[in-house]
Amino acid sequence: MQRIKTELINDNFQNYKRYNIPKAQLVIADIPYNLGVNAYASSNEWYIDGDNKKGESEKAGKQFFYTDSNFNIAEYFHFCNRLLKKEPKEKGKSPAMIVFCSFQQLELVIKYAEKYGFKHYIPLVFIKNTSAQVLKANMKIVGATEYGLVLYRDKLPKFNNNGRMIKNWFEYPRDDRGIYPKIHPTQKPVELLKNLISIFTDEGETVIDPCAGSGSTLRAAMELNRNSYGFEISKDFCKKAKEQMLTVEAIQERLF
C-alpha cells in the first residue's frame, strides 16, 4: 500500500498557504446551516437527558458554533476554489467540490459557487433511516434527509463508477460508535464519506476538508488510501478528533 499523509491543522483554512499542502482532487465542505439559537430545537438534547419533564438543558437556546451567525459564504468559496487542483487538459481527471447544506441553502450555494468558478452542479440527497426531529413527531412528516451539491468548473469531474449506475441519492448510514466516535454535532458518517471519496478520487490523491470538525473526512480518506488535510479552528474539536478519530493506532493500521 502506498504511504499516505493525514494531517489535521488547528487553524483557519484561509491560512492554508503557510502549511504548503498539495492542492486537492476533492474538497468536501459542510457549511453552517444558519440555525442560530435554534440549533437544538429539533433535538431532544434541548432537554436534560432528552426528557422535557426534566426541563431545558444547557443547550437550549444555543447555537452550534459562532459561525452560525456570521458565516461568509462568498469568502468560503473564494478560498475553497483555491484549495482545488487546476483543471487538467485530459478528460475524466478534473477535480470537484462536494458541499453539504440545508435544502433552503441550495439556491444560495449554487449562486456563489458559480461566482467563484464552479459553473456546474449536481444535486445530491442523503436519506436517513431515522430523524433527529423527535420533538416534531406530532407533525407526522419529519425531516429525514440531508442535501448536498457536487460542484465543478468546466469539465466533468473524475467519476469512478466501476460500470454501475450511481443515483443522485445516497443512504446516510449510522456509524458504529465503537469505531467512529461521535465528536461533532454535525458529524457526517464515515461510510458515507468513503462512498463519495471513492467515486471522485483515486488512491494516492488528495482530499481536503476546510472545516474538518470531527476529522471524519480525514478518517474516510485515510481508510481509502488517500492523502487528506483538514482545518479546524476549534482547539477542542481538533484535540478530540486527533485523540479519538485520528489516533496513531488507526493511522498505522492503514499505512503498514
Short mmCIF file of C-alpha atoms in Angstrom, two decimals:
data_model
loop_
_atom_site.label_atom_id
_atom_site.label_comp_id
_atom_site.label_asym_id
_atom_site.label_seq_id
_atom_site.Cartn_x
_atom_site.Cartn_y
_atom_site.Cartn_z
CA MET A 1 0.00 0.00 0.00
CA GLN A 2 1.26 3.46 -0.92
CA ARG A 3 2.25 5.58 2.04
CA ILE A 4 -0.21 8.43 2.56
CA LYS A 5 -0.37 11.53 4.72
CA THR A 6 -3.15 12.56 7.08
CA GLU A 7 -2.96 15.95 8.80
CA LEU A 8 -5.46 17.91 10.87
CA ILE A 9 -4.44 21.55 11.37
CA ASN A 10 -5.75 23.73 14.17
CA ASP A 11 -6.14 26.89 12.11
CA ASN A 12 -8.46 28.70 9.70
CA PHE A 13 -8.33 27.23 6.18
CA GLN A 14 -7.75 30.75 4.87
CA ASN A 15 -4.18 30.34 6.14
CA TYR A 16 -3.58 27.25 4.01
CA LYS A 17 -0.53 28.69 2.20
CA ARG A 18 1.65 28.65 5.30
CA TYR A 19 1.32 24.85 5.54
CA ASN A 20 2.48 24.07 2.00
CA ILE A 21 -0.15 21.38 1.47
CA PRO A 22 -0.86 19.98 -2.02
CA LYS A 23 -3.92 21.02 -3.99
CA ALA A 24 -6.88 18.66 -3.73
CA GLN A 25 -8.65 16.42 -6.22
CA LEU A 26 -11.70 16.73 -3.98
CA VAL A 27 -12.76 19.31 -1.40
CA ILE A 28 -15.52 18.20 0.96
CA ALA A 29 -17.23 21.04 2.80
CA ASP A 30 -20.05 21.16 5.32
CA ILE A 31 -21.25 24.75 5.67
CA PRO A 32 -23.17 26.07 8.71
CA TYR A 33 -26.92 25.66 8.34
CA ASN A 34 -27.59 29.09 9.92
CA LEU A 35 -29.91 27.70 12.57
CA GLY A 36 -28.77 30.31 15.09
CA VAL A 37 -30.00 29.81 18.67
CA ASN A 38 -32.48 27.17 17.49
CA ALA A 39 -29.75 24.67 16.57
CA TYR A 40 -31.07 22.09 19.06
CA ALA A 41 -34.77 22.88 18.57
CA SER A 42 -35.39 19.66 16.64
CA SER A 43 -33.36 17.50 19.00
CA ASN A 44 -34.12 16.00 22.37
CA GLU A 45 -30.80 17.47 23.55
CA TRP A 46 -32.77 20.67 24.17
CA TYR A 47 -33.92 18.97 27.40
CA ILE A 48 -31.99 17.39 30.25
CA ASP A 49 -31.41 13.70 29.45
CA GLY A 50 -33.71 14.20 26.47
CA ASP A 51 -36.73 14.37 28.80
CA ASN A 52 -38.86 17.51 28.54
CA LYS A 53 -40.24 16.81 32.03
CA LYS A 54 -36.78 17.49 33.47
CA GLY A 55 -36.56 20.96 31.99
CA GLU A 56 -34.26 22.58 29.48
CA SER A 57 -30.61 21.60 29.21
CA GLU A 58 -27.63 23.95 28.83
CA LYS A 59 -28.01 23.59 25.07
CA ALA A 60 -31.48 25.15 24.99
CA GLY A 61 -31.45 28.41 23.06
CA LYS A 62 -27.85 27.90 21.95
CA GLN A 63 -26.24 27.71 18.53
CA PHE A 64 -23.77 25.03 17.47
CA PHE A 65 -20.98 27.44 16.60
CA TYR A 66 -20.39 31.18 16.35
CA THR A 67 -20.16 30.79 12.54
CA ASP A 68 -23.89 30.00 12.50
CA SER A 69 -24.49 33.74 12.77
CA ASN A 70 -21.57 35.26 10.82
CA PHE A 71 -20.70 32.72 8.14
CA ASN A 72 -19.40 34.39 4.96
CA ILE A 73 -20.27 32.12 2.04
CA ALA A 74 -18.57 34.31 -0.58
CA GLU A 75 -15.27 34.22 1.26
CA TYR A 76 -15.70 30.49 1.79
CA PHE A 77 -15.96 29.71 -1.92
CA HIS A 78 -13.17 32.11 -2.76
CA PHE A 79 -10.75 30.06 -0.69
CA CYS A 80 -12.19 26.61 -1.40
CA ASN A 81 -11.68 27.23 -5.11
CA ARG A 82 -8.00 27.83 -4.38
CA LEU A 83 -7.70 24.56 -2.49
CA LEU A 84 -8.54 22.55 -5.63
CA LYS A 85 -6.17 21.46 -8.37
CA LYS A 86 -6.33 23.22 -11.71
CA GLU A 87 -8.49 21.56 -14.30
CA PRO A 88 -6.26 19.34 -16.50
CA LYS A 89 -6.43 19.08 -20.28
CA GLU A 90 -7.34 15.38 -20.13
CA LYS A 91 -10.95 14.29 -19.80
CA GLY A 92 -12.05 12.36 -16.75
CA LYS A 93 -9.38 13.87 -14.49
CA SER A 94 -10.98 17.08 -13.24
CA PRO A 95 -11.32 17.93 -9.54
CA ALA A 96 -14.62 18.63 -7.78
CA MET A 97 -16.09 20.02 -4.60
CA ILE A 98 -18.87 18.47 -2.53
CA VAL A 99 -20.86 20.81 -0.29
CA PHE A 100 -23.30 19.60 2.37
CA CYS A 101 -26.03 22.17 3.02
CA SER A 102 -29.67 22.52 4.00
CA PHE A 103 -32.43 22.40 1.40
CA GLN A 104 -33.06 26.13 1.91
CA GLN A 105 -29.40 26.91 1.16
CA LEU A 106 -29.18 25.12 -2.20
CA GLU A 107 -30.02 28.17 -4.33
CA LEU A 108 -27.59 30.38 -2.40
CA VAL A 109 -24.75 27.84 -2.68
CA ILE A 110 -25.31 27.46 -6.44
CA LYS A 111 -25.26 31.24 -6.86
CA TYR A 112 -21.97 31.82 -5.03
CA ALA A 113 -20.33 28.69 -6.39
CA GLU A 114 -20.86 29.97 -9.93
CA LYS A 115 -19.45 33.36 -8.98
CA TYR A 116 -16.22 31.71 -7.86
CA GLY A 117 -15.70 29.44 -10.84
CA PHE A 118 -17.95 26.44 -10.24
CA LYS A 119 -20.15 26.70 -13.31
CA HIS A 120 -21.88 23.33 -12.96
CA TYR A 121 -23.54 21.33 -10.22
CA ILE A 122 -25.22 18.02 -9.48
CA PRO A 123 -27.71 17.99 -6.56
CA LEU A 124 -27.46 15.16 -4.04
CA VAL A 125 -29.90 13.82 -1.46
CA PHE A 126 -28.82 11.81 1.58
CA ILE A 127 -31.52 9.56 3.01
CA LYS A 128 -31.60 8.59 6.68
CA ASN A 129 -33.46 5.71 8.27
CA THR A 130 -34.29 7.88 11.28
CA SER A 131 -34.86 11.55 12.12
CA ALA A 132 -33.41 13.90 14.70
CA GLN A 133 -36.68 15.81 14.76
CA VAL A 134 -38.10 13.84 17.65
CA LEU A 135 -39.84 16.91 19.04
CA LYS A 136 -41.76 17.36 15.79
CA ALA A 137 -43.15 13.83 15.58
CA ASN A 138 -46.69 15.13 16.00
CA MET A 139 -46.28 16.89 12.63
CA LYS A 140 -46.49 13.42 11.01
CA ILE A 141 -43.82 14.33 8.44
CA VAL A 142 -40.35 14.92 9.83
CA GLY A 143 -37.02 15.69 8.21
CA ALA A 144 -35.04 12.53 7.44
CA THR A 145 -32.84 13.80 4.62
CA GLU A 146 -29.81 15.99 4.12
CA TYR A 147 -28.73 17.70 0.94
CA GLY A 148 -25.58 18.48 -0.97
CA LEU A 149 -24.10 19.58 -4.27
CA VAL A 150 -21.28 18.29 -6.43
CA LEU A 151 -19.68 21.43 -7.87
CA TYR A 152 -17.27 21.55 -10.77
CA ARG A 153 -15.80 24.11 -13.15
CA ASP A 154 -15.93 23.25 -16.88
CA LYS A 155 -15.13 19.60 -17.47
CA LEU A 156 -16.94 16.75 -15.77
CA PRO A 157 -15.07 15.59 -12.66
CA LYS A 158 -13.31 12.26 -12.28
CA PHE A 159 -16.00 9.64 -11.85
CA ASN A 160 -15.31 6.09 -10.67
CA ASN A 161 -18.49 4.09 -11.03
CA ASN A 162 -16.93 0.73 -11.98
CA GLY A 163 -19.65 0.11 -14.54
CA ARG A 164 -22.54 0.63 -12.13
CA MET A 165 -25.24 3.27 -12.10
CA ILE A 166 -24.80 5.86 -9.38
CA LYS A 167 -28.01 7.67 -8.46
CA ASN A 168 -28.28 11.19 -7.07
CA TRP A 169 -29.34 9.87 -3.67
CA PHE A 170 -27.24 8.05 -1.08
CA GLU A 171 -28.10 6.19 2.08
CA TYR A 172 -27.00 8.01 5.24
CA PRO A 173 -25.83 5.12 7.44
CA ARG A 174 -25.21 5.29 11.16
CA ASP A 175 -21.57 4.89 12.12
CA ASP A 176 -20.50 2.25 14.60
CA ARG A 177 -19.57 4.49 17.56
CA GLY A 178 -17.10 1.90 18.78
CA ILE A 179 -15.10 2.54 15.61
CA TYR A 180 -16.06 6.11 14.71
CA PRO A 181 -16.86 8.07 17.90
CA LYS A 182 -19.36 10.93 17.95
CA ILE A 183 -17.32 14.12 18.36
CA HIS A 184 -19.13 16.89 16.50
CA PRO A 185 -22.86 17.83 16.45
CA THR A 186 -23.00 17.92 12.63
CA GLN A 187 -20.63 14.99 12.05
CA LYS A 188 -21.12 13.11 8.78
CA PRO A 189 -20.95 9.28 8.65
CA VAL A 190 -17.53 7.95 7.70
CA GLU A 191 -19.08 5.27 5.49
CA LEU A 192 -21.00 7.92 3.52
CA LEU A 193 -17.83 9.98 3.08
CA LYS A 194 -15.93 6.90 1.95
CA ASN A 195 -18.56 6.29 -0.70
CA LEU A 196 -18.25 9.83 -2.05
CA ILE A 197 -14.45 9.91 -1.89
CA SER A 198 -14.15 6.61 -3.74
CA ILE A 199 -16.32 7.95 -6.59
CA PHE A 200 -14.46 11.20 -7.20
CA THR A 201 -10.84 10.33 -6.39
CA ASP A 202 -8.23 7.62 -6.95
CA GLU A 203 -5.81 6.11 -4.45
CA GLY A 204 -2.93 8.40 -3.60
CA GLU A 205 -4.83 11.59 -4.47
CA THR A 206 -5.61 14.38 -2.02
CA VAL A 207 -8.84 15.25 -0.19
CA ILE A 208 -9.21 18.48 1.81
CA ASP A 209 -11.89 19.36 4.37
CA PRO A 210 -11.69 23.12 5.13
CA CYS A 211 -13.85 22.79 8.29
CA ALA A 212 -12.88 19.33 9.48
CA GLY A 213 -14.75 19.18 12.80
CA SER A 214 -14.59 15.56 13.98
CA GLY A 215 -11.97 14.55 11.40
CA SER A 216 -14.40 12.06 9.84
CA THR A 217 -13.49 13.14 6.29
CA LEU A 218 -9.81 12.58 7.02
CA ARG A 219 -10.54 9.19 8.56
CA ALA A 220 -12.58 8.17 5.50
CA ALA A 221 -9.82 9.28 3.12
CA MET A 222 -7.18 7.53 5.19
CA GLU A 223 -9.05 4.23 5.04
CA LEU A 224 -9.26 4.56 1.26
CA ASN A 225 -5.53 5.27 0.89
CA ARG A 226 -5.98 8.93 0.00
CA ASN A 227 -3.94 11.82 1.37
CA SER A 228 -6.08 14.12 3.48
CA TYR A 229 -5.76 17.51 5.11
CA GLY A 230 -8.25 19.26 7.33
CA PHE A 231 -8.53 22.63 9.03
CA GLU A 232 -10.42 23.16 12.27
CA ILE A 233 -10.39 26.43 14.21
CA SER A 234 -11.77 24.92 17.43
CA LYS A 235 -8.96 23.64 19.67
CA ASP A 236 -11.42 21.42 21.49
CA PHE A 237 -12.75 19.67 18.36
CA CYS A 238 -9.25 19.41 16.92
CA LYS A 239 -7.94 17.77 20.09
CA LYS A 240 -10.83 15.30 20.29
CA ALA A 241 -10.52 14.41 16.61
CA LYS A 242 -6.82 13.65 16.95
CA GLU A 243 -7.29 11.65 20.15
CA GLN A 244 -10.39 9.70 19.13
CA MET A 245 -10.91 9.72 15.35
CA LEU A 246 -7.35 10.04 14.05
CA THR A 247 -5.39 8.02 16.57
CA VAL A 248 -1.85 6.91 15.84
CA GLU A 249 -3.00 3.29 16.05
CA ALA A 250 -5.73 3.83 13.42
CA ILE A 251 -3.33 5.57 11.06
CA GLN A 252 -0.58 2.99 11.49
CA GLU A 253 -3.08 0.19 10.86
CA ARG A 254 -3.91 1.72 7.49
CA LEU A 255 -0.36 2.58 6.45
CA PHE A 256 1.59 -0.53 7.41
#
